[in-house]
Amino acid sequence: MAFRQKHLLGIEPLHPDEITTVLDVAERYVDLNRQADKHSDALKGLTQINMFFENSTRTQSSFELAGKRLGADVMNMAMQASSIKKGETLIDTALTLNAMHPDLLVVRHPHSGAVDLLAQKVNCAVLNAGDGKHEHPTQALLDALTIRRAKGRLHRLNIAICGDIAHSRVARSNLMLLGKMENRVRLVGPPTLVPQQFREFGCEIYDDMAEGLKDVDVVMMLRLQKERMDGGFIPSEREYFYRYGLDADKLAHAKPDAIVMHPGPMNRGVEIDGTIADDINRSVIQEQVEMGVAVRMAAMDLLARNLKASREEANGVMV
Amino acid sequence: MTIFTNARLIDPETQTDTLGWLRVEGDVIAESGAGTPPMGETVDCGGKCLAPGIVDLGVKVSEPGERHKESFASAGRAAAAGGVTTIVTRPDTLSAIDTPEVLEFVQRRAASDAIIKVKHLSALTKGREGREMVEIGFMRDAGAVAFTDCDHVIENTKVLQRALTYAKSCGALVIGHPQEPGLSKGAAATSGKFAALRGLPAVSPMAERMGLDRDLTLIEMTGVSYHFDQITTARALPALERAKQNGFDVTAGVSIHHLTLNELDVGDYRTFFKVKPPLRSEDDRLAMVEAVASGLIDVISSMHTPQDEESKRLPFEEAASGAVGLETLLPAALRLYHAGQLTLPELFRAMALNPAKRLGLASGRLTEGAPADLVLFDPDAPFVLDRFKLRSKSKNTPFDGARMQGIVKGTWVDGMRVFDG
C-alpha cells in the first residue's frame, strides 16, 4: 500500500496513488461508521491533540470523533483562549506540546504555512486542519471520496468550484487534488474573488455562472468568507446571490445528474439557495460530513502506521 | 606611503579593469599606473582585484533601540569584512532619527565604535508618521546626507508635496520607497502563481509603478532631488527612464536580493527570504540586472536589515521583513559577474561610485586625490556561506548554505587596513 508521508500538511506533496490509498482506507471506515459498534483499535494507546488557533466546530468535532472511534486518547486545546494570548510564540507552544509526547497533532492556524513551521519542530505526525489561505487537505480528500462514491470515479470529470476562491484554502486543496486525479477544474466567481493566477494551474476561469456551470458533473460551492475580507470585494450579498448564488435556474446549466457540494457552514441565501442545499437528489452536503469522519480516520490511521514503522526502525537500530 | 602592486584595478569612473599598481599617500590615493611600480612599502595584490570600497546606501544599524540586533561596532566589522568602507544608515530605528539630538547620538556612537565610515540618513517626517516634516535645515547642518521615511510611504500627498518643496529649498536629497500603500498593505509576497499556491497575501507588482508615478509627478512639480530606494519590477522602468530623459534629478537603486533571488526562493515559507518589497518574478529580476548594466538603475545596496531569530521564527505572514547583507553584498553581486551579466567596473559603478556621487562623497573611485577607501578581493575564490560565521549580530541571511564566489582579502579606510582576510 502506498502512503509514505510523515505528515499530512497539504495535497501538494501527495502522489495520486497516495490519494487513492487514503480514499480506499476511508471506504472501509465508512462501513465501520455505519455499524452499531463503531470502534476500532487502530490508534489504541496513541495520543491525539487537536490544536485549533481558529474557531472551528465541524472540523474539530470530526477529527475528535475520528480519533475516538479509532481508540486514541483525544485532547482538544482551545488555543484562542490560551497562552498565545499571553505572548507565547507558535514554536514555544509546539515545543511545550511536544514534551507531552503526542502521536498525532491536528492543527488549524489563521496563517498560511504555520502548520508547516510547526511540523518542523515536533516529532509526531502533524495533520493540517487548515492553514490560512493555503491548504485544507482533509477537506479535499473528503470531497474526493464523496465525488468518487456519487460518480463512481474520480477522473475525467468536469468540476466547477464556485464563489470565494481567493480566501479559500478548501479551493486550493481541491483544485490541486482534482488536477492530480486528471479532472477538468473550472473556477467560477466574481473576478475580485477569483485570482487569475489559478489559470497557471490548468484551471479554466469564468465570471459567469451559466457559462461556468455548463455541462459540469460536480458543482462545488464555497462559503463567502466574510471574516477574512477587509471590505469591497462584492457590492452586496443580495447582488452576489443574484449573480453567483446557486439556485435552480443556474444549476439547470449543469448536467442533469450533477451533484451539489458545500464544505459548510453554509450562508443560505448568499452563495446557495436553501432548497438546492436540501434537495436530496442533488445535494451531497450531508454525505460530505459523513465522509469527513471516515477520511480523517483513514488519514490518521495511515500516518500512525508510518509513525509506528519509523519508531520500530529507530528502536531496531538501537538494539 | 603604501603601494599596491600586481593589482587588477577596477575603476568605475573610467570603466576599466586593468593590471597595474596604485600608490596611497597618507589617507588619499596618490597615483596609479601600469608597468613598474614606484619604490616603497608594498602590498602585493597577487593579481587579485583592487576596487574602491563599497558605499552601501540604506543600511539599518539597530541603534538606538534594538542594539541586540546590530550595533555600530558589529555593523562596522561586518562591513569591513564585506569590503564596504562607507555605510549610509537608515533612520527607521526605535525611535526614528528625526531630530538633530538623535542624529548627534548616532553620530557619536558611530564615531566611537565603527571601524569604517558612517553617514546618516534622516527621517523625512517626524516619527516617520507622514504628518509633519522634520527640521530639514537643522538636520542638513547636523550632517544628514539625505531624507527618507524608508518603507513608510507618505500617504498624504499634500504632506509629501510640502516636504519635497521645502527639501528643494534646502538643497536636500530625498529618498522614497515607490509603493502604493493601499495595494501593498499586509502583503507578504508578489501576486502570481507562487503566492496563489502558497496562499500568501500578495501585492501586484504594479503597486510599485503606481507609487513611482505619483512620486515622479511630485518631482516634476517641486524640482527636488530624488532617489528611489528600490526599483524591483520591470513595469516601473519605462517611467523611470522617461523621467531621466526629461532631465529630472532622479536616481534609483535596487537591493542585491532582488538582483540575485526570485519569489520561488521562498520555497516552503522560508522567512529569511521575506524582504520588502517582496521578491519578484524571474522576469523582473532579469530586467533589474539589465537596468543596472545599462545604468538606468544607478545604485545596488545590501538593504541590510538585521532581525533577531525570534522575529523570523514565525509564520511567514507574521515574520519580520528584511535580510542582513553587508558581508554577502559583494559575493552575491559577483554572481552577476560570473554569469556574464555585469562587468566588475559596472558593479562598482553601482556599488561605490554612483552612491558616493549621489550623496556628494569623495569616495567610490580610484582617482588621484580620492580617499584611500579600498577593497582587495579574489573574485573567483569559492566558499559555502555559514550564517553563524557572519559578523553581524543578526544572522538572517537568505544565503545560508549557498555556494558563493568572491572572498575579501583586505579592506582599507583612509589608507588604514581595517580588515585582513
XYZ file of C-alpha atoms in Angstrom, chain A residues 158-299:
142
model
C -15.890 18.419 -15.125
C -15.925 20.133 -11.772
C -16.853 23.738 -11.059
C -15.605 25.333 -7.855
C -17.700 28.447 -7.314
C -17.571 31.564 -5.219
C -14.930 32.924 -2.901
C -11.806 31.214 -4.248
C -9.431 33.948 -3.111
C -9.931 33.394 0.594
C -10.405 29.655 0.402
C -7.903 27.006 1.417
C -10.574 24.455 0.509
C -10.442 25.635 -3.104
C -6.638 25.379 -3.256
C -6.535 21.867 -1.863
C -9.407 20.783 -4.054
C -8.114 22.140 -7.317
C -4.763 20.518 -6.629
C -6.280 17.163 -5.766
C -8.725 17.174 -8.656
C -5.962 18.226 -11.026
C -3.690 15.423 -9.836
C -6.506 12.934 -10.494
C -6.908 14.296 -14.039
C -10.178 16.158 -13.862
C -11.074 19.436 -15.525
C -11.491 22.127 -12.930
C -13.299 25.399 -13.513
C -13.272 28.276 -11.110
C -16.388 30.421 -11.205
C -16.952 33.667 -9.367
C -16.605 37.433 -9.443
C -13.090 38.446 -10.563
C -12.472 40.135 -7.204
C -12.726 36.729 -5.550
C -11.075 34.529 -8.194
C -7.313 35.076 -8.535
C -6.482 34.938 -12.244
C -3.157 33.264 -11.423
C -5.001 29.965 -10.987
C -5.112 29.756 -14.771
C -1.481 28.704 -14.487
C -2.557 25.622 -12.545
C -4.580 24.488 -15.511
C -7.942 25.772 -14.274
C -10.455 27.485 -16.507
C -11.821 30.694 -15.063
C -15.348 32.033 -15.545
C -17.072 35.085 -14.145
C -20.480 33.966 -15.344
C -22.298 31.161 -13.563
C -24.332 29.989 -16.566
C -21.203 29.547 -18.662
C -19.141 28.178 -15.832
C -21.670 25.517 -14.860
C -22.422 24.393 -18.391
C -22.327 20.583 -18.514
C -20.371 20.076 -15.319
C -20.631 16.868 -13.288
C -19.964 18.467 -9.933
C -20.819 21.901 -8.551
C -18.795 22.782 -5.503
C -19.994 25.895 -3.749
C -17.778 27.790 -1.321
C -18.736 29.897 1.624
C -18.338 33.634 1.282
C -15.640 34.164 3.929
C -16.743 37.472 5.266
C -14.432 37.174 8.266
C -11.350 37.177 6.020
C -12.430 40.136 3.917
C -11.364 43.668 4.613
C -14.148 45.145 2.562
C -15.031 45.911 -1.007
C -14.841 42.510 -2.674
C -18.531 42.441 -3.589
C -21.108 45.238 -3.603
C -23.715 43.433 -1.505
C -24.862 39.978 -0.523
C -28.090 40.294 -2.446
C -26.294 41.145 -5.681
C -23.858 38.332 -5.001
C -26.712 35.892 -4.560
C -28.415 37.143 -7.685
C -25.298 36.754 -9.833
C -23.405 33.900 -8.161
C -25.698 32.197 -5.664
C -26.608 28.642 -6.684
C -30.308 28.332 -7.407
C -32.368 26.000 -9.606
C -32.005 28.226 -12.686
C -28.238 28.291 -12.565
C -27.982 24.616 -11.672
C -30.039 23.816 -14.763
C -26.938 24.585 -16.873
C -25.056 21.703 -15.268
C -25.524 18.086 -16.294
C -28.893 16.683 -15.166
C -27.151 14.340 -12.736
C -24.681 16.899 -11.432
C -24.154 16.821 -7.693
C -24.013 19.877 -5.445
C -21.396 20.161 -2.718
C -20.581 22.676 0.004
C -17.868 22.421 2.674
C -20.056 24.194 5.204
C -21.025 26.129 7.116
C -23.473 27.468 4.543
C -24.755 31.006 4.162
C -28.199 30.172 2.862
C -29.436 32.857 0.520
C -25.910 34.169 -0.071
C -23.992 31.541 -2.003
C -26.648 28.827 -2.109
C -30.411 28.658 -2.202
C -31.821 26.684 0.699
C -33.985 24.447 -1.448
C -30.977 23.327 -3.511
C -28.966 22.609 -0.384
C -31.769 20.455 0.967
C -32.598 18.650 -2.283
C -31.605 15.066 -1.538
C -31.474 14.248 -5.231
C -28.781 16.818 -5.933
C -27.112 17.839 -2.719
C -24.472 15.587 -1.146
C -23.689 18.074 1.614
C -24.715 15.713 4.428
C -22.737 12.902 2.833
C -19.660 15.150 2.829
C -19.894 15.439 6.604
C -20.122 11.662 6.934
C -17.149 11.134 4.608
C -15.241 13.682 6.667
C -15.097 11.415 9.694
C -14.089 8.395 7.601
C -11.377 10.257 5.683
C -9.894 11.653 8.879
C -9.883 8.179 10.399
C -8.074 6.890 7.316
C -5.528 9.702 7.304
